[in-house]
CSV table of C-alpha atoms in Angstrom, one decimal:
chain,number,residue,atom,x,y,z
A,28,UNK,CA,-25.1,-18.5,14.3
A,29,UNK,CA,-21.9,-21.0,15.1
A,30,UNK,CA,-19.1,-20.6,12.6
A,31,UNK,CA,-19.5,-22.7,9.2
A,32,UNK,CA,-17.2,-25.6,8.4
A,33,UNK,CA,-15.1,-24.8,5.7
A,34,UNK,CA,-14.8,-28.1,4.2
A,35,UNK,CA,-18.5,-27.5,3.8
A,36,UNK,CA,-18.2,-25.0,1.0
A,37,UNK,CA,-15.9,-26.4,-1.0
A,38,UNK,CA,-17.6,-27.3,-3.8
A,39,UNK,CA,-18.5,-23.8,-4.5
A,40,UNK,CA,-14.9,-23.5,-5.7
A,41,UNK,CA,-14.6,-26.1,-8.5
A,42,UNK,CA,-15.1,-23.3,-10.9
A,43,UNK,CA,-11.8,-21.9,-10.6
A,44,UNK,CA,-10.2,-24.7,-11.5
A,45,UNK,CA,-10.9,-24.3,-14.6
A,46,UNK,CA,-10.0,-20.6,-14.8
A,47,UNK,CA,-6.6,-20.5,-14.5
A,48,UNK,CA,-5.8,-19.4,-18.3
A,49,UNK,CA,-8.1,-16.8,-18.0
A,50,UNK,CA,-6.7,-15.1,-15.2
A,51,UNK,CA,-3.1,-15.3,-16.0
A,52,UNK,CA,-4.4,-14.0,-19.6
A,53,UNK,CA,-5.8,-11.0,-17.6
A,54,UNK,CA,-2.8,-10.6,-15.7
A,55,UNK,CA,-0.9,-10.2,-18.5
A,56,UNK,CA,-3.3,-7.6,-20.4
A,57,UNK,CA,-2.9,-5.6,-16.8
A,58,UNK,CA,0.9,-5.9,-16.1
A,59,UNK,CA,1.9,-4.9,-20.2
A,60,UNK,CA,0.0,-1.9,-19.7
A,61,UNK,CA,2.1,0.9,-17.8
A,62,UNK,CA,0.2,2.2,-14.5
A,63,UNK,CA,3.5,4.0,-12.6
A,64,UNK,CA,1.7,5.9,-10.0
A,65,UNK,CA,1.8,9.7,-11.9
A,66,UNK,CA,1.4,8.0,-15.6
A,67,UNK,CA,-2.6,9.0,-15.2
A,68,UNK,CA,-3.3,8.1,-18.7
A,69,UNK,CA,-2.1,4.9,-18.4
A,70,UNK,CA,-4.1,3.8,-14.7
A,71,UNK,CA,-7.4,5.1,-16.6
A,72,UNK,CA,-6.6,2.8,-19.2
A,73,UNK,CA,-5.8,0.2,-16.8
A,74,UNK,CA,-9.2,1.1,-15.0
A,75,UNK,CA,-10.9,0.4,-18.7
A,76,UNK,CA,-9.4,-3.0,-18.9
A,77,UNK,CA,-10.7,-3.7,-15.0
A,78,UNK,CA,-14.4,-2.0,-15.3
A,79,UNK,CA,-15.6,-5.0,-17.4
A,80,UNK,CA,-15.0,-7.5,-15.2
A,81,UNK,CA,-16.2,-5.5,-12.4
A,82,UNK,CA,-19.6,-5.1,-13.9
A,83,UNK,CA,-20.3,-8.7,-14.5
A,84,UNK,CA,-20.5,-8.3,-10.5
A,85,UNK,CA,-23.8,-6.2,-11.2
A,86,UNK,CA,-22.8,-3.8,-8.3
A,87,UNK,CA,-23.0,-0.1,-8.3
A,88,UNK,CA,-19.7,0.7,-9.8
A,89,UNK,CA,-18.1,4.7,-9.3
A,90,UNK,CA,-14.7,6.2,-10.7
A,91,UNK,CA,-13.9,8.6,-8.0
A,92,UNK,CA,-11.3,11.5,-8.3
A,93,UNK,CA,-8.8,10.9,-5.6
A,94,UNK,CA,-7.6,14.2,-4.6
A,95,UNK,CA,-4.6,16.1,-5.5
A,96,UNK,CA,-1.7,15.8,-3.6
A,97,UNK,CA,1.0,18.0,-1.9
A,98,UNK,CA,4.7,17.7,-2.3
A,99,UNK,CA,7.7,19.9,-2.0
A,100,UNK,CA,9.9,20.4,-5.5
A,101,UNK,CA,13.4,20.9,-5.4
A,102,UNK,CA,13.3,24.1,-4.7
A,103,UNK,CA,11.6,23.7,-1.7
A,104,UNK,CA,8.2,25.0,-3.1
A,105,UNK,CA,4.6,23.1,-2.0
A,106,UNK,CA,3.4,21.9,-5.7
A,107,UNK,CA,0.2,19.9,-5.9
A,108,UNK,CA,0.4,16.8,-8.1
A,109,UNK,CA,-2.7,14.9,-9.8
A,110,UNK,CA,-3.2,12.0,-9.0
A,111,UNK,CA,-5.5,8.8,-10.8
A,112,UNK,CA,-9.1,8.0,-10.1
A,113,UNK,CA,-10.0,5.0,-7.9
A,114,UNK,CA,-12.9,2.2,-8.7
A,115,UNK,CA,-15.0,1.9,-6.0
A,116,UNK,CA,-18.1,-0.7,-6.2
A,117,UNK,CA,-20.6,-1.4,-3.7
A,118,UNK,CA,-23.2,-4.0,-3.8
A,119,UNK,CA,-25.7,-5.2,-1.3
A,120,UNK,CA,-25.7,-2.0,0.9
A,121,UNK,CA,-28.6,-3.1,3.3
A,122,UNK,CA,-27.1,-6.5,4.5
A,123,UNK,CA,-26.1,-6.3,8.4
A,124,UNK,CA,-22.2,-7.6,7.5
A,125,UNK,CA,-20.1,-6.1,5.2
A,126,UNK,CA,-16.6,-7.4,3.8
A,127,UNK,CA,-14.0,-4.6,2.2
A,128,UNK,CA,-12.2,-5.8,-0.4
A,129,UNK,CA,-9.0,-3.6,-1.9
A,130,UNK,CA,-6.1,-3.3,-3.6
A,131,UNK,CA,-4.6,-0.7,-5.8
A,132,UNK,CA,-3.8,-0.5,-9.7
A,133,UNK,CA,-0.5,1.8,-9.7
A,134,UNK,CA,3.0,0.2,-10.0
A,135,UNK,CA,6.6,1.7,-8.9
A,136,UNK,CA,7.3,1.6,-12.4
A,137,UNK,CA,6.9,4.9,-14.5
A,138,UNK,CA,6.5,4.7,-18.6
A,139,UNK,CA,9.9,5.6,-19.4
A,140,UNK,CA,11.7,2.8,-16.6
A,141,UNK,CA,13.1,-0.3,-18.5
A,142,UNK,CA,10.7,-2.6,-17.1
A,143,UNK,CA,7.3,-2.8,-18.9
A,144,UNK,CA,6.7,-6.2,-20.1
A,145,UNK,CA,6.2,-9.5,-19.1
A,146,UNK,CA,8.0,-12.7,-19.6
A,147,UNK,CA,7.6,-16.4,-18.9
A,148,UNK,CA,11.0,-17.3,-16.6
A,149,UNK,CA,13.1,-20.6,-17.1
A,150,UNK,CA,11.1,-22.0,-13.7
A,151,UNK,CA,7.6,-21.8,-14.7
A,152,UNK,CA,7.1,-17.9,-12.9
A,153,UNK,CA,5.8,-15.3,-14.8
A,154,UNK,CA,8.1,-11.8,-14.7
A,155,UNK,CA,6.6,-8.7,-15.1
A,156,UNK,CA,6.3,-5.1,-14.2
A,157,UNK,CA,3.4,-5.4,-11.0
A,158,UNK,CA,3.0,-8.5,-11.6
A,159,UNK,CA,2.7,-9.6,-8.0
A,160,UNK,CA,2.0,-6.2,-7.0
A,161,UNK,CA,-0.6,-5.7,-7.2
A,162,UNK,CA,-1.8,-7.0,-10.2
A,163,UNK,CA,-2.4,-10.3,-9.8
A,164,UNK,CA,-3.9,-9.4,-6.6
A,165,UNK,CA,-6.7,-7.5,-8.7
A,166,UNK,CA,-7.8,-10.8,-10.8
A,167,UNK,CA,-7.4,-12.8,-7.6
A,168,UNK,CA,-10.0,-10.2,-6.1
A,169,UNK,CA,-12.2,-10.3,-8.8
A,170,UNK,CA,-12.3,-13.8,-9.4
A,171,UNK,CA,-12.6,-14.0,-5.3
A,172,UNK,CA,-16.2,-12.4,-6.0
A,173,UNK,CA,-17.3,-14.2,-9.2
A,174,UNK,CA,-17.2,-17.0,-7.1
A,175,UNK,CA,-19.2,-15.7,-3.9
A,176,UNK,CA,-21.9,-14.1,-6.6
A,177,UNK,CA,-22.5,-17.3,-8.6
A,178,UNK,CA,-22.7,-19.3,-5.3
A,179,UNK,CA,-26.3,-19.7,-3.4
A,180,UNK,CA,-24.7,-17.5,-0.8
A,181,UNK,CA,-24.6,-14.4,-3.3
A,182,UNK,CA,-26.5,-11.6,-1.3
A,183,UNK,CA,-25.8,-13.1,2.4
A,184,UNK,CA,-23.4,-10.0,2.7
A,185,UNK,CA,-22.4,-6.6,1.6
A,186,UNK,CA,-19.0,-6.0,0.3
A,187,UNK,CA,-17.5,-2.8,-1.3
A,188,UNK,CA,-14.5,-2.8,-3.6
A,189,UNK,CA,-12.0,0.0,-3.5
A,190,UNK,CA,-9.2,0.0,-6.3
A,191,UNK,CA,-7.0,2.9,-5.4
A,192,UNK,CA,-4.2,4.6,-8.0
A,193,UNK,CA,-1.8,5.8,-5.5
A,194,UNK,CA,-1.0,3.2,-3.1
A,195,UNK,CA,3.0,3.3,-4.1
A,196,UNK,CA,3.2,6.7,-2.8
A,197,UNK,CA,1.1,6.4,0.3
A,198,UNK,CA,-2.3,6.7,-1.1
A,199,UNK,CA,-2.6,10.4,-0.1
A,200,UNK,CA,-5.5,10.6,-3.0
A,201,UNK,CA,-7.4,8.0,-1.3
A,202,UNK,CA,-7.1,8.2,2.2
A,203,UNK,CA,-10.2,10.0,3.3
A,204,UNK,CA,-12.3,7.5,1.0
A,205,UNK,CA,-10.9,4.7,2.5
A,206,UNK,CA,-11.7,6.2,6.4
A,207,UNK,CA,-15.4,6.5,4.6
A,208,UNK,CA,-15.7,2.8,3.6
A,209,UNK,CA,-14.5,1.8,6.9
A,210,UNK,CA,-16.8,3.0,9.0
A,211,UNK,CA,-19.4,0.8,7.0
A,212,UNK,CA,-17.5,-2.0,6.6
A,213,UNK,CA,-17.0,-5.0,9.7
A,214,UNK,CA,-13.7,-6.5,7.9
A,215,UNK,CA,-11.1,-5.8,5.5
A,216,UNK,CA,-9.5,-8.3,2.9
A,217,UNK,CA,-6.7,-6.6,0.7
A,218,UNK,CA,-4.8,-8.9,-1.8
A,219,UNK,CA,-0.8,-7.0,-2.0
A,220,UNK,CA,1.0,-11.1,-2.5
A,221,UNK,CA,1.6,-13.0,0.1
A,222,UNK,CA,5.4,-14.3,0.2
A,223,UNK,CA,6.9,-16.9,-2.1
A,224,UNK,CA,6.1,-19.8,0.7
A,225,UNK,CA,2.2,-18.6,0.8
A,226,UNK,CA,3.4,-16.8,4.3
A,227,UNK,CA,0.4,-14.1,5.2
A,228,UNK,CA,1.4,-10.6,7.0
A,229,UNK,CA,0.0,-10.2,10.5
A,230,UNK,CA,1.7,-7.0,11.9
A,231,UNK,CA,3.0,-4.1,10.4
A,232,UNK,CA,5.4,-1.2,11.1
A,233,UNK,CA,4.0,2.6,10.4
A,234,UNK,CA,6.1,4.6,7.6
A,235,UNK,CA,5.8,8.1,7.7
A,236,UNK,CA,8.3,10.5,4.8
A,237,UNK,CA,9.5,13.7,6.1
A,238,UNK,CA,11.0,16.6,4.0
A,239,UNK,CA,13.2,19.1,5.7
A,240,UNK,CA,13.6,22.3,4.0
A,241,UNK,CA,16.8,24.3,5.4
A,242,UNK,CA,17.4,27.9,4.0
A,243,UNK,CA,20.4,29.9,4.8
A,244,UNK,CA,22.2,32.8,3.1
A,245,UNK,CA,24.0,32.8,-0.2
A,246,UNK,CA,27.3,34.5,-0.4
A,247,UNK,CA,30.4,34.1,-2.6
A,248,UNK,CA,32.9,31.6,-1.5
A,249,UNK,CA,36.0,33.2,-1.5
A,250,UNK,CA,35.1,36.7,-1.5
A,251,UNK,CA,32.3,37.2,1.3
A,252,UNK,CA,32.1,33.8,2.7
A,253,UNK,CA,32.0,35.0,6.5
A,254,UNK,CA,28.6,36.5,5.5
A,255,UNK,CA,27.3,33.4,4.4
A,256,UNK,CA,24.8,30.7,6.0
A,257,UNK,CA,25.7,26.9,4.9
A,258,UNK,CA,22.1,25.3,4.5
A,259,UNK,CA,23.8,22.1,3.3
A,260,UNK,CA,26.1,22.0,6.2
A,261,UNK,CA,23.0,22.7,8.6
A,262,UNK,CA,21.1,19.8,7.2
A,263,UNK,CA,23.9,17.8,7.6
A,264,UNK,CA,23.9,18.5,11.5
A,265,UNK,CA,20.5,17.5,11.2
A,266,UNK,CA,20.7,14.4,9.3
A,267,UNK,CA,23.4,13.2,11.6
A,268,UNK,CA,21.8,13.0,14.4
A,269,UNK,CA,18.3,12.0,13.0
A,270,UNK,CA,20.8,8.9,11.6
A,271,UNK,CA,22.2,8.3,15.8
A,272,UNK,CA,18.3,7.7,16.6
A,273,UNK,CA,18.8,4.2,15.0
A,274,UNK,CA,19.3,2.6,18.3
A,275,UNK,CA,16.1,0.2,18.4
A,276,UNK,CA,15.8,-2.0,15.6
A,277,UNK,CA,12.0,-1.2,15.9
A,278,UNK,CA,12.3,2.6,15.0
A,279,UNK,CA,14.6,3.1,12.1
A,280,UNK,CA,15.4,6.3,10.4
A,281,UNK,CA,16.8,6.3,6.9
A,282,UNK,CA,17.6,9.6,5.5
A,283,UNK,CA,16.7,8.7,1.8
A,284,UNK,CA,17.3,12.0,-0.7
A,285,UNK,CA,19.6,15.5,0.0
A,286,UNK,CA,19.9,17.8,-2.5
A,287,UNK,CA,21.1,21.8,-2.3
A,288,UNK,CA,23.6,24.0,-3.7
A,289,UNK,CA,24.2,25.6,-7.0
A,290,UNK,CA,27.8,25.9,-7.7
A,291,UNK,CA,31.4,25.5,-5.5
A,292,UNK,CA,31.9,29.1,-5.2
A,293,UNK,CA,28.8,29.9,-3.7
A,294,UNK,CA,27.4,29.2,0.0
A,295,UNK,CA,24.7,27.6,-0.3
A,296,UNK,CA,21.4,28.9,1.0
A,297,UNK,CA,19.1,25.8,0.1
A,298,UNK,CA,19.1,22.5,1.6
A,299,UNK,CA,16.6,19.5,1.3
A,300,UNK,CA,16.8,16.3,3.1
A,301,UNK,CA,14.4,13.5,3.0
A,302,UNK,CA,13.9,11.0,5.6
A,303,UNK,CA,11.5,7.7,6.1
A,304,UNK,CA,11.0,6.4,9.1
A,305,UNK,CA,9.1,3.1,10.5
A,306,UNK,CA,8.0,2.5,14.0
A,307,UNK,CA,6.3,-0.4,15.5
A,308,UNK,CA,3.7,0.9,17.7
A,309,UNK,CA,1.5,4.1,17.9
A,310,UNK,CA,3.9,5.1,20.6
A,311,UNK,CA,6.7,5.3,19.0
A,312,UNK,CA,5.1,7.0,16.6
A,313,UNK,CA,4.0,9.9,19.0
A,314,UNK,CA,7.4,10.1,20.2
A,315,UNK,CA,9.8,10.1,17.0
A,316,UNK,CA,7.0,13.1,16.0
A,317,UNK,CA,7.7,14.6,19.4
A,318,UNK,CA,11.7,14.1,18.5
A,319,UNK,CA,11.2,15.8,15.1
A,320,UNK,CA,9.9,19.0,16.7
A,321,UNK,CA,12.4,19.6,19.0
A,322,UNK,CA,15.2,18.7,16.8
A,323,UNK,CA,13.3,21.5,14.4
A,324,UNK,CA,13.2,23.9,17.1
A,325,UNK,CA,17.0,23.2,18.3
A,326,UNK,CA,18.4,23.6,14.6
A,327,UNK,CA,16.8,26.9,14.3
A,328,UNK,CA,18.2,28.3,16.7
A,329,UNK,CA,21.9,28.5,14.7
A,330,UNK,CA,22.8,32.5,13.4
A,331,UNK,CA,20.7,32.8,9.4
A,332,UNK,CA,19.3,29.4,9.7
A,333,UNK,CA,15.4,28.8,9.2
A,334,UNK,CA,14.2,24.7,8.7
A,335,UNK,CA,10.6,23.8,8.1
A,336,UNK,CA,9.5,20.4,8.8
A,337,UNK,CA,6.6,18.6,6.0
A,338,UNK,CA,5.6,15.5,6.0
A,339,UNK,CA,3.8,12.7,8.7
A,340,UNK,CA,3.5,9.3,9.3
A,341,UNK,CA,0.8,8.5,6.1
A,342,UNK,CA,0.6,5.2,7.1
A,343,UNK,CA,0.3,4.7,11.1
A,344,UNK,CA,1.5,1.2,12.4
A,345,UNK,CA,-0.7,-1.5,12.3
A,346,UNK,CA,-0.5,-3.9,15.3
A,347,UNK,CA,-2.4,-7.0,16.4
A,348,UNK,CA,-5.8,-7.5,18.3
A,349,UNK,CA,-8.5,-10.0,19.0
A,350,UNK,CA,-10.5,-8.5,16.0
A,351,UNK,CA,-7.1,-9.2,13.6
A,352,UNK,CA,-6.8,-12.4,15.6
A,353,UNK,CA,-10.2,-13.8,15.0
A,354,UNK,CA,-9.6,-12.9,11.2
A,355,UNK,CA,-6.7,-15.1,11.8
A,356,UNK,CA,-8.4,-18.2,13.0
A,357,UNK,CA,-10.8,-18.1,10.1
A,358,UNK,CA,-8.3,-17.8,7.6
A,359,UNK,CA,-6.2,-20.7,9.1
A,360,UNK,CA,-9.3,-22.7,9.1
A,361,UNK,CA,-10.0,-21.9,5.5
A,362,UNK,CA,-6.3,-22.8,4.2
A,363,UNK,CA,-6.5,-26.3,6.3
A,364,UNK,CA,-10.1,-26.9,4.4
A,365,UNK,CA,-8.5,-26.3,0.6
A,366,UNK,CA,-4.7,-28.1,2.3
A,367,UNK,CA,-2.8,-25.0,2.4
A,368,UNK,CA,-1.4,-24.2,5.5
A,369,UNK,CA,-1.5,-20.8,6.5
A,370,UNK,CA,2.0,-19.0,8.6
A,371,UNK,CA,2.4,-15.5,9.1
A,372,UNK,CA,5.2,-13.4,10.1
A,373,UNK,CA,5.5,-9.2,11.0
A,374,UNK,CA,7.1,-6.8,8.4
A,375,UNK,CA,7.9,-3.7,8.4
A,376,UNK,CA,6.4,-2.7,4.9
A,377,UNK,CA,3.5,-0.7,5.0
A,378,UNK,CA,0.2,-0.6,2.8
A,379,UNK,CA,-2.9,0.5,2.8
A,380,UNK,CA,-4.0,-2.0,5.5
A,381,UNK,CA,-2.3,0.2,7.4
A,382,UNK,CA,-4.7,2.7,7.0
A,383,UNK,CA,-7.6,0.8,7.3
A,384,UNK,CA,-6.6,-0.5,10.4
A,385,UNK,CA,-6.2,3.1,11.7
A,386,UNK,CA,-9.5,3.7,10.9
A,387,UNK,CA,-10.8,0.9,12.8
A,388,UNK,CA,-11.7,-1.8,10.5
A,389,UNK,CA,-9.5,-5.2,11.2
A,390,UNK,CA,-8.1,-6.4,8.1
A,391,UNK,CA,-5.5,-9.0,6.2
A,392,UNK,CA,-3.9,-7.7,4.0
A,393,UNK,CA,-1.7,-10.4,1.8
A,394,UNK,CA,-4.5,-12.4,0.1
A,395,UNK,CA,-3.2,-11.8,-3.4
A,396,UNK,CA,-0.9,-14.4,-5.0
A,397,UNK,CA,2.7,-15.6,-4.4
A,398,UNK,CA,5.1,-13.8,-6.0
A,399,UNK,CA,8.4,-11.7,-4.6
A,400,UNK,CA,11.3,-9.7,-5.9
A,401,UNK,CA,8.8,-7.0,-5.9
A,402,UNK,CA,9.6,-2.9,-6.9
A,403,UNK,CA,12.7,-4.6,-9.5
A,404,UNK,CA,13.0,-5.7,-12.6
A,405,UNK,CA,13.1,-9.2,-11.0
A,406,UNK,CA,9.6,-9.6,-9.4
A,407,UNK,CA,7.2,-12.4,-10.1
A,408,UNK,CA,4.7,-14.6,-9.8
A,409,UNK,CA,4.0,-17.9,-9.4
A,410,UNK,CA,0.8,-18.3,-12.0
A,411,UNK,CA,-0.4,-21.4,-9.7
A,412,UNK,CA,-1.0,-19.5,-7.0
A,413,UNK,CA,-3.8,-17.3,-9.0
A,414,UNK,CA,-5.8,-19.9,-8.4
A,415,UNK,CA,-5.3,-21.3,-4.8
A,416,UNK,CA,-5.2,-17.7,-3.7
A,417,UNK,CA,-8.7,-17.2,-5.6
A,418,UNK,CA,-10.4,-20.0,-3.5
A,419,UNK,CA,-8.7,-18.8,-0.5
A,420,UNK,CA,-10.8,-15.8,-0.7
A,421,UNK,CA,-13.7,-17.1,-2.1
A,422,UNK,CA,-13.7,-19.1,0.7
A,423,UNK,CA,-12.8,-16.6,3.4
A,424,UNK,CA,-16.3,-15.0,1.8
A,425,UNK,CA,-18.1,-17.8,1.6
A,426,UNK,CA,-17.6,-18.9,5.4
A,427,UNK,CA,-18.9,-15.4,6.6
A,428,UNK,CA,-22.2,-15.7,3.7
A,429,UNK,CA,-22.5,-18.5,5.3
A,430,UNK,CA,-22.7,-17.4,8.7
A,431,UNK,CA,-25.0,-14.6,8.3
């Protein structure tokens, strides 16, 4: 069947018009309740406020555990953390095409950071703790949906909703249910904000967070200091020349966190260094992992010295291809339909499209509303865009009910 006109559909939208109190009221009720990613009692109370509005989409809803994860404390111990449960909704599980839509509910913010309520700015924008990110990409989603269900269209496709707790971190809780859902999903349509101009991300560059534990041998300063190992000064070999790797700006290495020693007089036999690192293609990937090893193996070979290496690259790169391209197309077609012009541009911030893409289902991945300044105590949103980002997606949805 040819591709639907989008200009075709638009009447389906007029709805929203009329709706944009009532999402910028549920924005608010979202963003002045704290979700920071470990605050667990506050995401399930954020998952309370959600779960109503998700089951006027009469779809079979599930709060799923997201699994535990693995870190190492400062004294270079594997903990496990817990972690918050994730939404997950599925509805129309027989149709042949199938449409993801995700975002997460956690925010950068914990409950004892400065940040935790909104305010209407001087300019019209609306400041608040997630308020771009991600929240008012969740009533953007939902309200994406409301639309496609109340149209004629409602049943033409299957689509699963996946609201994850842990995205800020790397969505190590939520990983393995994401590789499930895309293997029965055809696209992917995520809703992190777009930029302030309404610019959508095309590529993006893979992070991946190492931790290097160094342990050495303790020994009094003054006294014995020939018999000690300097872990702090070992890591520092090692940080240095992870830090001469920055030679392409397409693979940079930022050595983020060190901690280690205990007191002046003593040589320290503890050393932990933390380092992100974002590549632009798979390749570079294989090959900064390939680097890591063989610096590991190199710095252990110094006299009392042992490093161990934890960590990967949670969220491989994300590069173009026809399927991302096609995506593309329709979503330029859409914007020129409802007069809002569509750009894009690379970045190398990662999300959970990311991850999606890894697991083989194509994807866009800025569909929420404009906003910016976000992870500070300056970010935004433009309340407007709540609603031309709604019919956006609704639209995006409505051209492939259309179709099938």
């Amino acid at each position: 069947m040819s591709r639907p006109d989008p200009n075709d559909l638009l009447s389906y939208l007029s709805p929203l018009d009329k709706q944009s109190d009532e999402m910028l009221k549920l924005v608010l009720e979202l963003c002045n309740q704290n979700s920071g990613t470990f605050n667990t009692d506050g995401l399930s109370d954020v998952a309370n406020i959600l779960l109503p509005q998700l089951e006027e989409l009469e779809g079979e809803i599930q709060v799923r555990e997201s699994k535990p994860m693995t870190a190492v404390d400062d004294s270079g111990m594997l903990i496990e953390r817990n972690l918050g449960s994730m939404i997950h909704v599925i509805k129309y599980p027989e149709a042949e095409f199938k449409v993801l839509l995700c975002i997460h509910m956690d925010t950068v913010y914990p409950p004892d950071h400065s940040f935790q309520q909104c305010q209407r700015l001087d300019n019209g924008h609306i400041n608040g703790p997630g308020v771009a990110d991600a929240k008012g990409g969740l009533v953007v989603l939902i309200h994406a949906l409301k639309s496609l269900e109340s149209s004629p269209f409602a049943g033409k496709i299957g689509w699963e909703v996946l609201i994850n707790a842990d995205e800020e971190i790397g969505s190590p809780g939520s990983v393995d249910v994401m590789t499930e859902i895309a293997q029965r999903c055809d696209v992917g349509l995520l809703f992190e904000p777009s930029l302030p101009d309404g610019t959508l991300v095309s590529w993006r560059k893979g992070s991946g967070n190492f931790t290097f534990v160094v342990r050495g041998k303790a020994a009094h300063a003054g006294r014995e200091f020939e018999n000690g190992r300097n872990a702090i000064v070992a890591l520092a070999r090692l940080i240095d020349e992870i830090d001469c790797l920055n030679t392409d700006p397409d693979v940079t290495f930022n050595a983020g966190m060190i901690s280690g020693g205990t007191a002046l007089n003593v040589v320290p036999d503890l050393a932990i260094g933390r380092v992100n690192c974002r590549v632009r293609t798979p390749e570079q990937q294989h090959r900064v992992e390939e680097v890591f090893e063989r610096l590991i193996r190199k710095h252990n070979q110094q006299d009392g010295i042992q490093i161990e290496m934890h960590g990967s690259f949670s969220s491989p790169p994300k590069p173009m291809g026809p399927d991302v391209e096609d995506l593309q197309r329709r979503i330029e077609s859409c914007g020129r339909a409802l007069g809002q012009p569509v750009g894009w541009r690379g970045t190398g911030g990662a999300c959970d499209g990311n991850k999606f893409s890894a697991a083989g289902l194509p994807n866009i991945d800025t569909l929420g509303p404009k906003g910016g300044n976000i992870h500070s105590d300056r970010e935004y949103l433009i309340p407007d865009s709540l609603v031309t980002s709604s019919k956006l997606a609704a639209l995006i949805l409505l051209t492939y009910a259309a179709e099938n």
